[in-house]
Amino acid sequence: MAATIAVLKERLAGETRVAITPETAKKYADLGLTVLVEAGLGDGSSIPDADYAAAGAKVVKTAAEALKAADILLKVRGPSPQESAALKKGAIVVASLDAYNNGPALAALAKQGASAFAMEFVPRITRAQVMDVLSSQANLAGYRAVIEASQAYGKALPMMMTAAGTIAAAKAFIMGVGVAGLQAIATARRLGAVVTATDVRPATKEQVESLGAKFTAVEDEEFKNAQTAGGYAKEMSKEYQAKQAALVSEHIKKQDIVITTALIPGRKAPILVNAAQVASMKPGSVIVDLAVEQGGNVEGSRVGEVVVTKNGVSIVGYANLPGRIAADASNLYARNLFAFVGLLLKDGAIAPDLEDEILKAALVTHGGAVVHDGVKGAGAAAKPAPKAAAKPAAAKPAAAKPAPKTPVKPAAKPAAKAVAKAVAKPAVKTPAKPAATKATVAKPAPKAKPAAQTATKTPPKKK
Ligand code: NAD
């Protein structure tokens, strides 16, 4: 019997993206799979149910209906414990599980005997580029961050020479030059800003310069070795951080727009801009903190809010920036998932080879337990996975193999070219639905805020 792929509506507030599009629904159907989508699935990404139906999917009224039939469940965010409990024993789940931070959800998946794959753990190897949700979404987030900044900034970005005089170009400073940062540099440059950027990884200097921006960082011995074998940033020493902070302090007060994107996998985001630095900026300047959901790079940023400081600096802390360009984000995410699901199938039937290095790296729960070394603690802390192993996940021989041990971080060498490629092909043609432009509701100042903060605005609600 054909395997069934089910896709549920996302229930996390503000999650507008979807894990399947009509394009990928058709591709699954062409492979002989039965595709079930919950009614209203694509509302946030402007995809009507009829388009899914036309692509060969069956639109079902309730999540329960989809869950009970699912051999493979696709989601953007991981399923809630309630959703997991409604899965068939041993179903496969593919989603961005945010596995480092979701102990209870992992425990629920393990309890159900699900084989859950965390898309954020797909290694950054060449073969997996097409499945790299971190890159596809970060690329759009970097683009969107500049759009949000320009919207919150009361001036133009490019230099303009007019009969009434010259408008100076905005100065934009991008902190953290991974995938999102590179796209932010490229977008800000396209809009005419004068762009500088910084990162702790020395490899980024050349990338920044190749995009026509200027690199600004303390380039000492520690900096020269600040990259892991996997291409990620290392946590820097207190001494380096102090030197870098001094440099940033001088630089930042001259900036109109600052976009922070710095992350260290599995850890709280480093603070790159402190309250004093924020207070040194000019009124009307804008900071966008892309790391706000991981603890924030900017002192005073708040998830889902625009904080306006006493000195008139707006700190934009919107969560889920890819969700603010949902149609494109869904298209890319769904294609990433389609490529990944291909590894789970053989001749249209579910037959994952758990020795495949991509599946191995992404497998988080299997056979009734949390099996990923990097998150075992998280699952156990929340709710221990049952000791008596549940049934093997997929009902195929390969899935019955013992759960593999996998590294926490992707071990692949970074492919700078791949990143540059992603940046070179920006989504410039399809404008996202405009995020509503005015933050209308002023919230009372939060209690535990830095001195510079005075008011917060809620972000506009998206439909
Ligand atoms: P990320 O989201 O983990 O971090 C964003 C950036 O923040 C990184 O460039 C990091 O160096 C930087 N950062 C961390 N701490 C900082 C600090 N204190 N100050 C300034 N910057 C700081 O990064 P990412 O976009 O996921 O990229 C991580 C690596 O993976 C990069 O080497 C990238 O080239 C590589 N990559 C490889 C592939 C591939 O091979 N297919 C695809 C995408 C990314």
PDB file of N, CA and C in Angstrom, residues 54-98:
ATOM      1  N   ALA A  54      -5.719  20.340  -6.558  1.00  0.00           N
ATOM      2  CA  ALA A  54      -5.394  20.241  -7.989  1.00  0.00           C
ATOM      3  C   ALA A  54      -4.045  19.547  -8.197  1.00  0.00           C
ATOM      4  N   ALA A  55      -3.196  19.621  -7.191  1.00  0.00           N
ATOM      5  CA  ALA A  55      -1.872  18.988  -7.305  1.00  0.00           C
ATOM      6  C   ALA A  55      -1.909  17.513  -6.923  1.00  0.00           C
ATOM      7  N   GLY A  56      -3.092  17.036  -6.547  1.00  0.00           N
ATOM      8  CA  GLY A  56      -3.211  15.605  -6.253  1.00  0.00           C
ATOM      9  C   GLY A  56      -3.260  15.272  -4.779  1.00  0.00           C
ATOM     10  N   ALA A  57      -3.320  16.300  -3.917  1.00  0.00           N
ATOM     11  CA  ALA A  57      -3.407  16.030  -2.477  1.00  0.00           C
ATOM     12  C   ALA A  57      -4.869  15.911  -2.061  1.00  0.00           C
ATOM     13  N   LYS A  58      -5.074  15.186  -0.966  1.00  0.00           N
ATOM     14  CA  LYS A  58      -6.434  15.130  -0.407  1.00  0.00           C
ATOM     15  C   LYS A  58      -6.482  16.112   0.761  1.00  0.00           C
ATOM     16  N   VAL A  59      -7.451  17.012   0.713  1.00  0.00           N
ATOM     17  CA  VAL A  59      -7.561  17.999   1.786  1.00  0.00           C
ATOM     18  C   VAL A  59      -8.481  17.427   2.861  1.00  0.00           C
ATOM     19  N   VAL A  60      -7.971  17.251   4.068  1.00  0.00           N
ATOM     20  CA  VAL A  60      -8.794  16.690   5.140  1.00  0.00           C
ATOM     21  C   VAL A  60      -9.147  17.785   6.135  1.00  0.00           C
ATOM     22  N   LYS A  61     -10.292  17.577   6.801  1.00  0.00           N
ATOM     23  CA  LYS A  61     -10.825  18.666   7.626  1.00  0.00           C
ATOM     24  C   LYS A  61     -10.040  18.878   8.910  1.00  0.00           C
ATOM     25  N   THR A  62      -9.546  17.809   9.498  1.00  0.00           N
ATOM     26  CA  THR A  62      -8.940  17.971  10.825  1.00  0.00           C
ATOM     27  C   THR A  62      -7.517  17.423  10.864  1.00  0.00           C
ATOM     28  N   ALA A  63      -6.785  17.943  11.857  1.00  0.00           N
ATOM     29  CA  ALA A  63      -5.416  17.464  12.075  1.00  0.00           C
ATOM     30  C   ALA A  63      -5.446  15.987  12.469  1.00  0.00           C
ATOM     31  N   ALA A  64      -6.442  15.620  13.270  1.00  0.00           N
ATOM     32  CA  ALA A  64      -6.524  14.239  13.763  1.00  0.00           C
ATOM     33  C   ALA A  64      -6.608  13.250  12.596  1.00  0.00           C
ATOM     34  N   GLU A  65      -7.403  13.632  11.612  1.00  0.00           N
ATOM     35  CA  GLU A  65      -7.582  12.774  10.439  1.00  0.00           C
ATOM     36  C   GLU A  65      -6.245  12.564   9.721  1.00  0.00           C
ATOM     37  N   ALA A  66      -5.492  13.658   9.592  1.00  0.00           N
ATOM     38  CA  ALA A  66      -4.197  13.562   8.904  1.00  0.00           C
ATOM     39  C   ALA A  66      -3.204  12.764   9.748  1.00  0.00           C
ATOM     40  N   LEU A  67      -3.210  13.024  11.051  1.00  0.00           N
ATOM     41  CA  LEU A  67      -2.211  12.384  11.930  1.00  0.00           C
ATOM     42  C   LEU A  67      -2.374  10.874  11.975  1.00  0.00           C
ATOM     43  N   LYS A  68      -3.620  10.430  12.058  1.00  0.00           N
ATOM     44  CA  LYS A  68      -3.807   8.982  12.261  1.00  0.00           C
ATOM     45  C   LYS A  68      -3.435   8.165  11.022  1.00  0.00           C
ATOM     46  N   ALA A  69      -3.384   8.851   9.861  1.00  0.00           N
ATOM     47  CA  ALA A  69      -3.043   8.123   8.631  1.00  0.00           C
ATOM     48  C   ALA A  69      -1.568   8.273   8.255  1.00  0.00           C
ATOM     49  N   ALA A  70      -0.866   9.175   8.951  1.00  0.00           N
ATOM     50  CA  ALA A  70       0.476   9.566   8.479  1.00  0.00           C
ATOM     51  C   ALA A  70       1.529   8.484   8.691  1.00  0.00           C
ATOM     52  N   ASP A  71       2.181   8.081   7.600  1.00  0.00           N
ATOM     53  CA  ASP A  71       3.420   7.306   7.748  1.00  0.00           C
ATOM     54  C   ASP A  71       4.580   8.282   7.895  1.00  0.00           C
ATOM     55  N   ILE A  72       4.455   9.403   7.179  1.00  0.00           N
ATOM     56  CA  ILE A  72       5.451  10.476   7.313  1.00  0.00           C
ATOM     57  C   ILE A  72       4.692  11.772   7.577  1.00  0.00           C
ATOM     58  N   LEU A  73       5.060  12.432   8.654  1.00  0.00           N
ATOM     59  CA  LEU A  73       4.450  13.730   8.969  1.00  0.00           C
ATOM     60  C   LEU A  73       5.472  14.817   8.660  1.00  0.00           C
ATOM     61  N   LEU A  74       5.071  15.795   7.863  1.00  0.00           N
ATOM     62  CA  LEU A  74       5.947  16.927   7.556  1.00  0.00           C
ATOM     63  C   LEU A  74       5.432  18.166   8.264  1.00  0.00           C
ATOM     64  N   LYS A  75       6.338  18.907   8.867  1.00  0.00           N
ATOM     65  CA  LYS A  75       5.937  20.160   9.502  1.00  0.00           C
ATOM     66  C   LYS A  75       7.058  21.176   9.350  1.00  0.00           C
ATOM     67  N   VAL A  76       6.715  22.440   9.586  1.00  0.00           N
ATOM     68  CA  VAL A  76       7.775  23.448   9.680  1.00  0.00           C
ATOM     69  C   VAL A  76       8.355  23.339  11.092  1.00  0.00           C
ATOM     70  N   ARG A  77       7.536  23.576  12.081  1.00  0.00           N
ATOM     71  CA  ARG A  77       7.959  23.394  13.481  1.00  0.00           C
ATOM     72  C   ARG A  77       7.635  21.964  13.889  1.00  0.00           C
ATOM     73  N   GLY A  78       8.289  21.510  14.927  1.00  0.00           N
ATOM     74  CA  GLY A  78       8.025  20.153  15.388  1.00  0.00           C
ATOM     75  C   GLY A  78       6.604  20.008  15.909  1.00  0.00           C
ATOM     76  N   PRO A  79       6.076  18.794  15.907  1.00  0.00           N
ATOM     77  CA  PRO A  79       4.721  18.606  16.434  1.00  0.00           C
ATOM     78  C   PRO A  79       4.672  18.838  17.939  1.00  0.00           C
ATOM     79  N   SER A  80       3.518  19.281  18.403  1.00  0.00           N
ATOM     80  CA  SER A  80       3.322  19.434  19.845  1.00  0.00           C
ATOM     81  C   SER A  80       3.214  18.032  20.456  1.00  0.00           C
ATOM     82  N   PRO A  81       3.405  17.885  21.755  1.00  0.00           N
ATOM     83  CA  PRO A  81       3.247  16.570  22.371  1.00  0.00           C
ATOM     84  C   PRO A  81       1.874  15.950  22.077  1.00  0.00           C
ATOM     85  N   GLN A  82       0.846  16.789  21.996  1.00  0.00           N
ATOM     86  CA  GLN A  82      -0.503  16.270  21.704  1.00  0.00           C
ATOM     87  C   GLN A  82      -0.554  15.714  20.277  1.00  0.00           C
ATOM     88  N   GLU A  83       0.051  16.450  19.358  1.00  0.00           N
ATOM     89  CA  GLU A  83       0.064  15.971  17.971  1.00  0.00           C
ATOM     90  C   GLU A  83       0.852  14.662  17.889  1.00  0.00           C
ATOM     91  N   SER A  84       1.976  14.613  18.585  1.00  0.00           N
ATOM     92  CA  SER A  84       2.795  13.395  18.542  1.00  0.00           C
ATOM     93  C   SER A  84       2.017  12.206  19.088  1.00  0.00           C
ATOM     94  N   ALA A  85       1.246  12.457  20.142  1.00  0.00           N
ATOM     95  CA  ALA A  85       0.502  11.365  20.765  1.00  0.00           C
ATOM     96  C   ALA A  85      -0.561  10.789  19.824  1.00  0.00           C
ATOM     97  N   ALA A  86      -0.964  11.602  18.839  1.00  0.00           N
ATOM     98  CA  ALA A  86      -1.994  11.133  17.900  1.00  0.00           C
ATOM     99  C   ALA A  86      -1.391  10.442  16.673  1.00  0.00           C
ATOM    100  N   LEU A  87      -0.055  10.382  16.624  1.00  0.00           N
ATOM    101  CA  LEU A  87       0.594   9.706  15.492  1.00  0.00           C
ATOM    102  C   LEU A  87       0.475   8.201  15.613  1.00  0.00           C
ATOM    103  N   LYS A  88       0.597   7.533  14.481  1.00  0.00           N
ATOM    104  CA  LYS A  88       0.714   6.069  14.521  1.00  0.00           C
ATOM    105  C   LYS A  88       2.034   5.731  15.190  1.00  0.00           C
ATOM    106  N   LYS A  89       2.077   4.621  15.866  1.00  0.00           N
ATOM    107  CA  LYS A  89       3.349   4.160  16.435  1.00  0.00           C
ATOM    108  C   LYS A  89       4.361   3.995  15.307  1.00  0.00           C
ATOM    109  N   GLY A  90       5.534   4.526  15.518  1.00  0.00           N
ATOM    110  CA  GLY A  90       6.595   4.312  14.541  1.00  0.00           C
ATOM    111  C   GLY A  90       6.543   5.199  13.312  1.00  0.00           C
ATOM    112  N   ALA A  91       5.699   6.223  13.344  1.00  0.00           N
ATOM    113  CA  ALA A  91       5.657   7.125  12.184  1.00  0.00           C
ATOM    114  C   ALA A  91       6.960   7.915  12.079  1.00  0.00           C
ATOM    115  N   ILE A  92       7.195   8.443  10.883  1.00  0.00           N
ATOM    116  CA  ILE A  92       8.375   9.289  10.666  1.00  0.00           C
ATOM    117  C   ILE A  92       7.938  10.752  10.721  1.00  0.00           C
ATOM    118  N   VAL A  93       8.739  11.577  11.365  1.00  0.00           N
ATOM    119  CA  VAL A  93       8.436  13.003  11.444  1.00  0.00           C
ATOM    120  C   VAL A  93       9.635  13.766  10.895  1.00  0.00           C
ATOM    121  N   VAL A  94       9.364  14.711  10.025  1.00  0.00           N
ATOM    122  CA  VAL A  94      10.433  15.539   9.464  1.00  0.00           C
ATOM    123  C   VAL A  94      10.039  17.004   9.672  1.00  0.00           C
ATOM    124  N   ALA A  95      10.857  17.733  10.419  1.00  0.00           N
ATOM    125  CA  ALA A  95      10.523  19.126  10.735  1.00  0.00           C
ATOM    126  C   ALA A  95      11.755  19.831  11.293  1.00  0.00           C
ATOM    127  N   SER A  96      11.659  21.137  11.425  1.00  0.00           N
ATOM    128  CA  SER A  96      12.700  21.864  12.167  1.00  0.00           C
ATOM    129  C   SER A  96      12.300  21.750  13.632  1.00  0.00           C
ATOM    130  N   LEU A  97      12.914  20.825  14.328  1.00  0.00           N
ATOM    131  CA  LEU A  97      12.434  20.478  15.668  1.00  0.00           C
ATOM    132  C   LEU A  97      12.940  21.439  16.745  1.00  0.00           C
ATOM    133  N   ASP A  98      13.928  22.268  16.395  1.00  0.00           N
ATOM    134  CA  ASP A  98      14.590  23.099  17.408  1.00  0.00           C
ATOM    135  C   ASP A  98      14.968  22.193  18.580  1.00  0.00           C
TER     136      ASP A  98
END
